[in-house]
Short mmCIF file of C-alpha atoms and ligand atoms in Angstrom, two decimals:
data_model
loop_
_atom_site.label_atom_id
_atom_site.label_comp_id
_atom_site.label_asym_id
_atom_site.label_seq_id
_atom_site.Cartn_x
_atom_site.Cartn_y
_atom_site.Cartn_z
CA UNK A 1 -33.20 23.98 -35.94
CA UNK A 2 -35.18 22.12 -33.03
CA UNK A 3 -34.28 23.26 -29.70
CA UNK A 4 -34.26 20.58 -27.19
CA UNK A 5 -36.43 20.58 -24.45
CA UNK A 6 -34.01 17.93 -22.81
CA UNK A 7 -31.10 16.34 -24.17
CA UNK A 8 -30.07 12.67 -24.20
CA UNK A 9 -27.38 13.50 -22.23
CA UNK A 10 -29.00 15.61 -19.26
CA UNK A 11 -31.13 12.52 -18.98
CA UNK A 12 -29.10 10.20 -18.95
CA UNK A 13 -26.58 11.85 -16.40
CA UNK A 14 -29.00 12.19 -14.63
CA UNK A 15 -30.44 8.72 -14.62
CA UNK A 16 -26.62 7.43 -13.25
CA UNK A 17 -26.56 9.78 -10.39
CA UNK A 18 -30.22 8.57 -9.20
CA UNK A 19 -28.64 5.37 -9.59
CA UNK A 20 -25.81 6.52 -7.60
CA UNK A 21 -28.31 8.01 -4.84
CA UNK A 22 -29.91 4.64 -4.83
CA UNK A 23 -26.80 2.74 -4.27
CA UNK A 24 -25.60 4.79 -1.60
CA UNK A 25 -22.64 6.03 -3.51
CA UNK A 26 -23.24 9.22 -4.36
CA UNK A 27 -20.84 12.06 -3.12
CA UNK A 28 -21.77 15.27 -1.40
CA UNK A 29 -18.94 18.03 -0.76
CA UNK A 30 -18.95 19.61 2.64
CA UNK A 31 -16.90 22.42 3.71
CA UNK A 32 -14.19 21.74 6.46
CA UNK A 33 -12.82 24.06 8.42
CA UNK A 34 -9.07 23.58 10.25
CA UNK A 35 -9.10 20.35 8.94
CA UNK A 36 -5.47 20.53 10.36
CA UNK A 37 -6.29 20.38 13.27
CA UNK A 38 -7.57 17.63 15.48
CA UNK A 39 -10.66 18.95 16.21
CA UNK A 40 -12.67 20.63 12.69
CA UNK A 41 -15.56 22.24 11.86
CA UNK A 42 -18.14 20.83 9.14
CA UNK A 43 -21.36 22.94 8.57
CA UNK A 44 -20.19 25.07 11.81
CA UNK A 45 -20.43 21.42 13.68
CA UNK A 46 -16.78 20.74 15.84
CA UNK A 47 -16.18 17.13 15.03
CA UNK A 48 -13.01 15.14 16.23
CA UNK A 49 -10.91 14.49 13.38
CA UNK A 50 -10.22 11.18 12.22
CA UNK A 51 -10.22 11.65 8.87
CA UNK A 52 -7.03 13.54 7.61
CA UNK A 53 -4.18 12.05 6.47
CA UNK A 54 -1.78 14.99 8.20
CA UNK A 55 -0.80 11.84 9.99
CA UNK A 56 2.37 14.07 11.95
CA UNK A 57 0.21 17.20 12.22
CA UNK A 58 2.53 19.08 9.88
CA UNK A 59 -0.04 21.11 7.46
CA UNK A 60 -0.52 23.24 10.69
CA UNK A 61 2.61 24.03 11.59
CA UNK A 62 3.88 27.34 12.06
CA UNK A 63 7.31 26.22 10.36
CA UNK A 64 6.31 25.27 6.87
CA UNK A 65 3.43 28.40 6.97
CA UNK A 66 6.30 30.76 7.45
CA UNK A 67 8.58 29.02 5.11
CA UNK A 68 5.35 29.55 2.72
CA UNK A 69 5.08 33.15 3.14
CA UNK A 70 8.41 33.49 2.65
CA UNK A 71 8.82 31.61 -0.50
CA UNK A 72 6.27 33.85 -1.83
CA UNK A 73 7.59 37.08 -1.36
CA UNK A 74 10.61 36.19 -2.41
CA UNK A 75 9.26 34.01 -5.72
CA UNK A 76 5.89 35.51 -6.28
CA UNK A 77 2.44 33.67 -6.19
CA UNK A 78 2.75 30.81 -9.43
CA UNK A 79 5.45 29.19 -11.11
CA UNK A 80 4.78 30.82 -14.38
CA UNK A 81 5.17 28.26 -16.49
CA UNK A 82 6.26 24.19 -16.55
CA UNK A 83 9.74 23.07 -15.20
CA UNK A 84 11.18 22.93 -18.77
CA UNK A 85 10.43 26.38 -19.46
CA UNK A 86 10.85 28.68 -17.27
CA UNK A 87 8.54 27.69 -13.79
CA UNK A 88 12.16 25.84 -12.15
CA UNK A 89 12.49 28.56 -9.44
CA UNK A 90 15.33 28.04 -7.81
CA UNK A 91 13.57 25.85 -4.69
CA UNK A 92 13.07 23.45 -6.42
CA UNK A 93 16.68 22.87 -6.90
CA UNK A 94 17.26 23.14 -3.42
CA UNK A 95 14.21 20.76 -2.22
CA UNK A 96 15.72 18.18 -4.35
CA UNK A 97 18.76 18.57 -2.79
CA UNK A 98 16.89 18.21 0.48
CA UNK A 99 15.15 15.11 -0.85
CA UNK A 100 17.74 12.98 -2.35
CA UNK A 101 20.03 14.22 1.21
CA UNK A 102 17.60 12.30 3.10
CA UNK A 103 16.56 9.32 1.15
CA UNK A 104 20.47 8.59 0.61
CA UNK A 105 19.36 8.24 -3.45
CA UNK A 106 20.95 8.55 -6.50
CA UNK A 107 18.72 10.98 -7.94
CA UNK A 108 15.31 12.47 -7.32
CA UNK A 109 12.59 14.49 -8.80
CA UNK A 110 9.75 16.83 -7.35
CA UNK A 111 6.11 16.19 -9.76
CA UNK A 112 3.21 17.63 -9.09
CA UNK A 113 1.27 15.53 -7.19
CA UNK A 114 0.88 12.04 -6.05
CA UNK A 115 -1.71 11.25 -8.79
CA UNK A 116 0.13 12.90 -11.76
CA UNK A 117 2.96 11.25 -10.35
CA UNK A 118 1.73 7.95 -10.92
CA UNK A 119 0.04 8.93 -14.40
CA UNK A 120 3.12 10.08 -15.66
CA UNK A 121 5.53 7.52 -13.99
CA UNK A 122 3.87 4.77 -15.72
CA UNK A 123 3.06 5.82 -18.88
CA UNK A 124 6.28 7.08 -19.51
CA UNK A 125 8.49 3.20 -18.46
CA UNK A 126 5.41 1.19 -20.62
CA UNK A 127 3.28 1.33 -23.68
CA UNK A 128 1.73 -1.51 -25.72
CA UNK A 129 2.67 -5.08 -25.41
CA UNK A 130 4.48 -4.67 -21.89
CA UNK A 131 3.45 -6.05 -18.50
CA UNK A 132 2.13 -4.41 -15.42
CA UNK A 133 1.53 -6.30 -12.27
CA UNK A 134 -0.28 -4.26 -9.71
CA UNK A 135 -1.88 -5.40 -6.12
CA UNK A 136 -5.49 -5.16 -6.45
CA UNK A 137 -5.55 -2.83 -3.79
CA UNK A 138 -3.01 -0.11 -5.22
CA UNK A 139 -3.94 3.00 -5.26
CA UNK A 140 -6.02 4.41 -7.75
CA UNK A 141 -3.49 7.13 -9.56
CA UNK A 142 -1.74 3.30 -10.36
CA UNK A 143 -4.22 1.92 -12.33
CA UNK A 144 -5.12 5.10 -13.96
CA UNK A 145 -1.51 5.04 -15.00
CA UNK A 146 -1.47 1.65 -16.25
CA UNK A 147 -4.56 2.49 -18.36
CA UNK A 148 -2.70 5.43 -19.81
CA UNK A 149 0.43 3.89 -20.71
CA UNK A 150 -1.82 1.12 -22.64
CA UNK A 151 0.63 -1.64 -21.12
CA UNK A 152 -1.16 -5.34 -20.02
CA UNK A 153 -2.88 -4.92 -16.60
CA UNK A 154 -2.25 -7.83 -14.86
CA UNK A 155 -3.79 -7.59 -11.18
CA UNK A 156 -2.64 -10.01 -8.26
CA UNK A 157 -4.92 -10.59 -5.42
CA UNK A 158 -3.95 -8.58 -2.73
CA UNK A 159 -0.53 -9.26 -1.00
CA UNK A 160 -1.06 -13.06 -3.02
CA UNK A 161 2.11 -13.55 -4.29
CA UNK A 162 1.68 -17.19 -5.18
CA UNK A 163 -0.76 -15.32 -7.93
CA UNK A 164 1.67 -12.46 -8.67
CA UNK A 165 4.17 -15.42 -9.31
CA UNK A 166 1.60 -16.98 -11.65
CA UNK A 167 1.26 -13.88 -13.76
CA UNK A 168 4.67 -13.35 -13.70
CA UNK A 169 5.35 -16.95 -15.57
CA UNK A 170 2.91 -16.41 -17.68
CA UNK A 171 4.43 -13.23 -19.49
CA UNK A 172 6.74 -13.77 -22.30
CA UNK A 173 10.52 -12.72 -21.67
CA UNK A 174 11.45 -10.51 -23.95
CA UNK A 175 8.81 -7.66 -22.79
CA UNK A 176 9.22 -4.61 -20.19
CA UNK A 177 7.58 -5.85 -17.00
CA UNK A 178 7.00 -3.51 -13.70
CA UNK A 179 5.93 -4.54 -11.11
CA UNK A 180 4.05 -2.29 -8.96
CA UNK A 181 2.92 -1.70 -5.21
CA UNK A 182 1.87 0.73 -2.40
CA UNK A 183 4.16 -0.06 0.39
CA UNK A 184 0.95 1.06 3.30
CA UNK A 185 -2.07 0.54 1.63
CA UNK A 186 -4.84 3.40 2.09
CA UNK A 187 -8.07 1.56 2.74
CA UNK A 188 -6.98 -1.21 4.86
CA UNK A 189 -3.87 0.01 6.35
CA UNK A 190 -1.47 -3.03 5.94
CA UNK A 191 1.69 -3.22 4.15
CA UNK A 192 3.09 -5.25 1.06
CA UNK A 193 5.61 -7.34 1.22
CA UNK A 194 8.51 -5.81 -0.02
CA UNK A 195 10.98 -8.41 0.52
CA UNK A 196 9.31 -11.32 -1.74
CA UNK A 197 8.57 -8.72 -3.63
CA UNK A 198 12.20 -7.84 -4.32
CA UNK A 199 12.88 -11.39 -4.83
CA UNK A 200 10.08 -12.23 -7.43
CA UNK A 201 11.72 -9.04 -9.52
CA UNK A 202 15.24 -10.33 -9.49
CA UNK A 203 13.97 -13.38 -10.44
CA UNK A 204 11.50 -12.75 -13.65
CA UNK A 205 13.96 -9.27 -14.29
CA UNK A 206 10.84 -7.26 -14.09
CA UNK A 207 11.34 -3.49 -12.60
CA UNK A 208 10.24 -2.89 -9.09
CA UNK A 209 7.97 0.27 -7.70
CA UNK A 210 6.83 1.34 -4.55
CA UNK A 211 4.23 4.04 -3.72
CA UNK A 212 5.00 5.42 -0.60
CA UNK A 213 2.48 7.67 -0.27
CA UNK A 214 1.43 7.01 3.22
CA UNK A 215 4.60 5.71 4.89
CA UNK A 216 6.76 8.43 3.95
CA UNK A 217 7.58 10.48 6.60
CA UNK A 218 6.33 7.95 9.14
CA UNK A 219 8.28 4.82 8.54
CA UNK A 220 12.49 4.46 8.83
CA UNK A 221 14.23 5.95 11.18
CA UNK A 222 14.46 9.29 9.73
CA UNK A 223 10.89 9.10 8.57
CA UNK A 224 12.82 8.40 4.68
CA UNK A 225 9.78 5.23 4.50
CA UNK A 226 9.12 1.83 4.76
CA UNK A 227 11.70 0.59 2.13
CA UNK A 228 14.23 2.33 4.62
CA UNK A 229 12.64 1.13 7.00
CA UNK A 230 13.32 -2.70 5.74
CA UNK A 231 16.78 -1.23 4.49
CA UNK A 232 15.51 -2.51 1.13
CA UNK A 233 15.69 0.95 -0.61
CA UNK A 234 18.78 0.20 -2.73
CA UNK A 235 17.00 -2.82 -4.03
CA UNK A 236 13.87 -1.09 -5.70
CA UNK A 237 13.88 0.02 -8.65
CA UNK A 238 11.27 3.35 -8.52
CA UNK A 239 10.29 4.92 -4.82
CA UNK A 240 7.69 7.56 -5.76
CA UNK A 241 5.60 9.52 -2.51
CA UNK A 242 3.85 12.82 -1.66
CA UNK A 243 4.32 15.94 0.53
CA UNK A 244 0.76 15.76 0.64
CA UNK A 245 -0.14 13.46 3.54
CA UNK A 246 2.32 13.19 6.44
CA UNK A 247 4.58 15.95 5.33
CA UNK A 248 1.80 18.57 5.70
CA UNK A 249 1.55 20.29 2.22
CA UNK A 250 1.23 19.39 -1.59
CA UNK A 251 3.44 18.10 -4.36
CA UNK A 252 4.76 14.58 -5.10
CA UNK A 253 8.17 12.96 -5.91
CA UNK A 254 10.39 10.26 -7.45
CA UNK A 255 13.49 8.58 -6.65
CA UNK A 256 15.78 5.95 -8.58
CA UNK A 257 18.86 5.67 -10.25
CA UNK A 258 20.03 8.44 -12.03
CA UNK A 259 19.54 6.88 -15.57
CA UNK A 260 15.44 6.91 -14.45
CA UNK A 261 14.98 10.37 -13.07
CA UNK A 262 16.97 11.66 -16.57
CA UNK A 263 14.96 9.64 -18.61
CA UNK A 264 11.35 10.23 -16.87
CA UNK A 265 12.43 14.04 -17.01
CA UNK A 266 12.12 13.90 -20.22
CA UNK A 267 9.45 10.99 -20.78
CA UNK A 268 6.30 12.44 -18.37
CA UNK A 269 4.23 14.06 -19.59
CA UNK A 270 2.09 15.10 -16.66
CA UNK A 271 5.40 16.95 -15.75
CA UNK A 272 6.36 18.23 -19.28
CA UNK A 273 2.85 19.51 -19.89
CA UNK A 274 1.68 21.07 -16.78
CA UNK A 275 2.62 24.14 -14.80
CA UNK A 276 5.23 23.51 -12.01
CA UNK A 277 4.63 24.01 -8.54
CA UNK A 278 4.02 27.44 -7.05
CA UNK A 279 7.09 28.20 -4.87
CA UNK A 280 5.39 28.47 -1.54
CA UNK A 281 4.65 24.37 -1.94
CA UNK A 282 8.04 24.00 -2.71
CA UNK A 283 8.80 26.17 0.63
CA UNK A 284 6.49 24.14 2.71
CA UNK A 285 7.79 20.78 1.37
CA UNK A 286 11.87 21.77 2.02
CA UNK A 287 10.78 22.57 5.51
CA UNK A 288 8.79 19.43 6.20
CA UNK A 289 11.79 17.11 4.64
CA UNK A 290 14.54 19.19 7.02
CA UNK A 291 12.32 18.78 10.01
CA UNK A 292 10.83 15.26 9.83
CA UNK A 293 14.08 13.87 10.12
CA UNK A 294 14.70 14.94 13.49
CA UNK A 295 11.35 14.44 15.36
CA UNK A 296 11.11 11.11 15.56
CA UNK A 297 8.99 12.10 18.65
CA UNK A 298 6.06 12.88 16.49
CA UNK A 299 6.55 9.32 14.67
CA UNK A 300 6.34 7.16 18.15
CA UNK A 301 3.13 9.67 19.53
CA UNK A 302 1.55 8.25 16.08
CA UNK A 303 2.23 4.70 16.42
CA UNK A 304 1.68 4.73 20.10
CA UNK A 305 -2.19 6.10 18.89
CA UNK A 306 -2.56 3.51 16.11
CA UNK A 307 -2.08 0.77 18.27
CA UNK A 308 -4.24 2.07 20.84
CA UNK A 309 -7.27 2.88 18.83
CA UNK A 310 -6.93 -0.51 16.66
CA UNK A 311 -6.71 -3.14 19.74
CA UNK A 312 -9.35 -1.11 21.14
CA UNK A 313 -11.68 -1.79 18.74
CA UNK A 314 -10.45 -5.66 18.00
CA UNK A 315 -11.31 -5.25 22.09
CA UNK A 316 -14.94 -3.99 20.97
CA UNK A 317 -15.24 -6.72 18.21
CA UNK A 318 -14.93 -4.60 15.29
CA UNK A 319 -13.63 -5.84 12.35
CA UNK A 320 -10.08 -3.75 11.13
CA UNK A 321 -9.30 -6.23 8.18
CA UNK A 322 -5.71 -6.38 8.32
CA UNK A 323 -4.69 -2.66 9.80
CA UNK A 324 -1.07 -2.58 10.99
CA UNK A 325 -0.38 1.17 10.64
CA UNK A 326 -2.31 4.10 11.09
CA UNK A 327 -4.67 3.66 9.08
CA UNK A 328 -7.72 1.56 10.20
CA UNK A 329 -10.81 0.68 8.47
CA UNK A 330 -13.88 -0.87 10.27
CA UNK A 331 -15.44 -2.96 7.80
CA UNK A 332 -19.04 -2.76 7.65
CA UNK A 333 -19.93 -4.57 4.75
CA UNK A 334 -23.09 -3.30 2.83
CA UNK A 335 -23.61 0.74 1.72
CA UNK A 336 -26.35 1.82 3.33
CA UNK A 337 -25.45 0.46 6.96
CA UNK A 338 -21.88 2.00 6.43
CA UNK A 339 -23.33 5.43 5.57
CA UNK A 340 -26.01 5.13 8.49
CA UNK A 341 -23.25 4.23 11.09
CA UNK A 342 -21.37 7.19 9.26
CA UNK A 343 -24.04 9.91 10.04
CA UNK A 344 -24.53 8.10 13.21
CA UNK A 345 -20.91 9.45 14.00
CA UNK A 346 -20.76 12.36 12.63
CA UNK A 347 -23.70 12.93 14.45
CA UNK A 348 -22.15 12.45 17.59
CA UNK A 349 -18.90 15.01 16.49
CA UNK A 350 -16.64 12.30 14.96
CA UNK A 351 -15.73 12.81 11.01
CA UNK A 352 -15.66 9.92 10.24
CA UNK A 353 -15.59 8.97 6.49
CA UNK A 354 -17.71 6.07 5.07
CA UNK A 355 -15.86 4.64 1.91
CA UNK A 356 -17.93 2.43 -0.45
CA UNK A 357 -17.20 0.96 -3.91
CA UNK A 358 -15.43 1.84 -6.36
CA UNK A 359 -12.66 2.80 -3.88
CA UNK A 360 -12.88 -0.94 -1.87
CA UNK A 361 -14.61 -3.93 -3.49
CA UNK A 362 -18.26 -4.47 -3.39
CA UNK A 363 -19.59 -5.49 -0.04
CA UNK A 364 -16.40 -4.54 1.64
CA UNK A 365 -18.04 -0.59 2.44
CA UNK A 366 -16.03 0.59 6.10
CA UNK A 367 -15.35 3.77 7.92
CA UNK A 368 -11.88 4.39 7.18
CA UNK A 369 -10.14 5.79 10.59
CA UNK A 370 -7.02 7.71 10.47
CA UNK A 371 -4.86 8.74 13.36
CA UNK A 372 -1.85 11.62 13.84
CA UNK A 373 0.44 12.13 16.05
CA UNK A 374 -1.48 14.94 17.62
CA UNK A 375 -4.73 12.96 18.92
CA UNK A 376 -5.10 13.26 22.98
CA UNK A 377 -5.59 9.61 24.72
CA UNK A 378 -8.80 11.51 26.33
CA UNK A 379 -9.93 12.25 22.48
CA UNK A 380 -9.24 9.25 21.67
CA UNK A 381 -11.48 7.36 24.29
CA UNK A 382 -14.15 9.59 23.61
CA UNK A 383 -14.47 8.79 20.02
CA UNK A 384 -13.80 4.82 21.62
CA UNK A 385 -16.85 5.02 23.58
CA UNK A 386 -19.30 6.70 21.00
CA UNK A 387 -17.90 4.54 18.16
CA UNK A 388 -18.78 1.95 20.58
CA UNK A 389 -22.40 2.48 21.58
CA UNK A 390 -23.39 3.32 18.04
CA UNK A 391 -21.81 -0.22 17.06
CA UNK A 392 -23.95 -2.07 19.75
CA UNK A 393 -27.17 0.04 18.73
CA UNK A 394 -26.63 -0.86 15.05
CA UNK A 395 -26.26 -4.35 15.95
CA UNK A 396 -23.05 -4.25 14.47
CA UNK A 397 -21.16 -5.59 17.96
CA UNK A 398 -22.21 -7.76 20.73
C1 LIG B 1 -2.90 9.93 -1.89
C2 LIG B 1 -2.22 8.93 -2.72
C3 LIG B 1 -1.71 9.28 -3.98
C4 LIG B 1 -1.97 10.61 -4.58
O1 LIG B 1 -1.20 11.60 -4.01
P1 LIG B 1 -1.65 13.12 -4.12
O2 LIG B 1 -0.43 13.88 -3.79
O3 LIG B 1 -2.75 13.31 -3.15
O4 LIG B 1 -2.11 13.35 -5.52
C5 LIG B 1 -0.98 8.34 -4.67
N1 LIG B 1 -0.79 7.10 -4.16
C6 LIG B 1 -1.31 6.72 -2.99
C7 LIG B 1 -1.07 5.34 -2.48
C8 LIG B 1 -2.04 7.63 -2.23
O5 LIG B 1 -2.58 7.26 -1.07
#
């Protein structure tokens, strides 16, 4: 047999990641340190951090790392096996409890993560021949879904419900139609309108679901989300969101009717086929649920630096698409200036993260710019005034 000097396939790979390199789009890891904190370390370098999405500064906090260490000498290091066998240690009974207390549902389930969530959410309510209709901007777990559950992918222009209306006509009656949204959208930071939304549902009898992924926690009162927040929770269909962002810690869940949770218990299979969660995750997340409720003080400290930072740079002339939350992208436009004003940046001690296609259409490339609760006004200025020279330098600004 002839050994290969090179194979197809080490030449080819690694013809598509010169390509990449070319393009501006290929990915590096770098090691952060404290990352939960608002000041990190990359490559030793201390670098203000806009970047996390520990939006209420809870994946530091002494209150879910004890609830951690606790969980683990009480339940070990790994769930042992999946949920159906034998890996449902007991907090998981308990978080649920927790979970379904505060979202006032019928019936609620802890999955793995946001992403396998998503996967198995979908795939488990379609299959071939039904209808999807997802915002062009949903998340990416959404559409990986949709591919997996093999049902039609029918994507509306962003927030365009005139087209989502379209699409919805268009389908034929007697099929299973979902429609699907996130309710804060993570590269431009505005939110979906759940109210048409709801209507447009009722009206074609298609299914309703909402990713909450970056409002939970942060919207509604209680921090429950932005469909409590609207006091439209009892009118859709799936909620799904994730301990992962604003509640400080890992791990994902759903919420519906009790019919749903029963039947996607038993339907997903990224939660039938995959270990469950180690109990300190399920620790951290009880904690975060019990104490989010009642510090609605970390909630206004986060909107009060959202708006700050975005009309300071509409101030500056910067162009934050349609940011309402949070999150606020600067849209640059092309690769290669978004990466320069990225180094540029980081340069300067701010991580600031350049996002290019395939996450956000072609030509749309921006530094997406995420706040928490925890950012100083003096920080904040600081990273105003260096995000603002760089901008004028680059030409980007008058
Ligand atoms: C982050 C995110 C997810 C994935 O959640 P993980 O818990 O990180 O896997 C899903 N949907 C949206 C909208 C997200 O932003």
């Amino acid at each position: 047999m002839k050994v290969q000097e090179k194979s197809q396939w080490e030449e080819e790979i690694k013809a598509e990641l010169a390509d990449l390199e070319a393009l501006s789009q290929k990915r590096h890891l770098v090691t952060s340190e404290s990352a939960e904190q608002s000041w990190l370390r990359i490559n030793g370098k201390k670098m203000l951090n806009l970047a996390s999405n520990n939006y209420l500064g809870y994946a530091g906090d002494e209150r879910l790392k004890k609830a951690m260490i606790e969980a683990v000498d009480k339940y070990g290091a790994g769930a042992t096996a999946s949920r159906l066998i034998v890996g449902n240690h007991p907090l998981y009974k308990e978080t649920e409890a927790a979970l379904i207390k505060w979202k006032r549902a019928e019936a609620g389930i802890i999955v793995n993560s946001g992403y396998t969530g998503n996967l198995g959410i979908i795939s488990a309510l379609l299959g071939r021949g039904d209808y999807v209709f997802s915002d062009k901007l949903n998340h990416a777990s959404i559409v990986d879904g949709v591919v997996l559950s093999r049902a039609k992918h029918q994507r509306y222009r962003h927030n365009d419900l005139k087209h989502l209306e379209s699409l919805l006509q268009k389908a034929p009656a007697d099929k299973r139609k979902l429609i699907v949204t996130d309710s804060l959208f993570s590269m431009d930071g505005d939110f979906a309108h759940l109210v048409e939304l709801i209507q447009l549902k009722e009206q074609y009898n298609a299914i309703l679901m909402v990713d909450e992924a970056h409002s939970s926690g942060i919207y509604g009162k209680n921090g429950e989300g932005y469909a409590h927040h609207l006091n439209l929770q009892n009118r859709i269909d799936i909620q799904m969101g994730t301990f992962s962002k604003a509640l400080g810690s890992f791990g994902a869940y759903v919420i519906g009717k009790k019919w749903l949770i029963d039947y996607l218990t038993n339907r997903m299979r990224s939660f039938i086929y995959s270990t469950a969660l180690p109990p300190a995750v399920l620790g951290a997340a009880k904690t975060a649920i019990e104490i989010v409720q009642f510090e609605p003080e970390r909630r206004a400290s986060l909107q009060t630096n959202a708006r700050y930072f975005r009309e300071a740079l509409i101030d500056l002339g910067f162009d934050i698409g349609g940011s309402e939350s949070q999150i606020v992208p600067v849209i640059i436009g092309e690769n290669e200036t978004t990466m320069m004003f990225a180094k540029a940046l980081q340069k300067e001690g701010i991580a600031a993260v350049p996002v290019r296609p395939p996450t956000v259409p072609e030509n749309e490339a921006r530094i997406r710019f995420t706040l928490t609760a925890a950012h100083q006004k003096e920080d904040l200025d600081w990273s105003l005034n260096r995000i603002a020279d760089i901008g004028k330098k680059m030409g980007l600004i008058g």
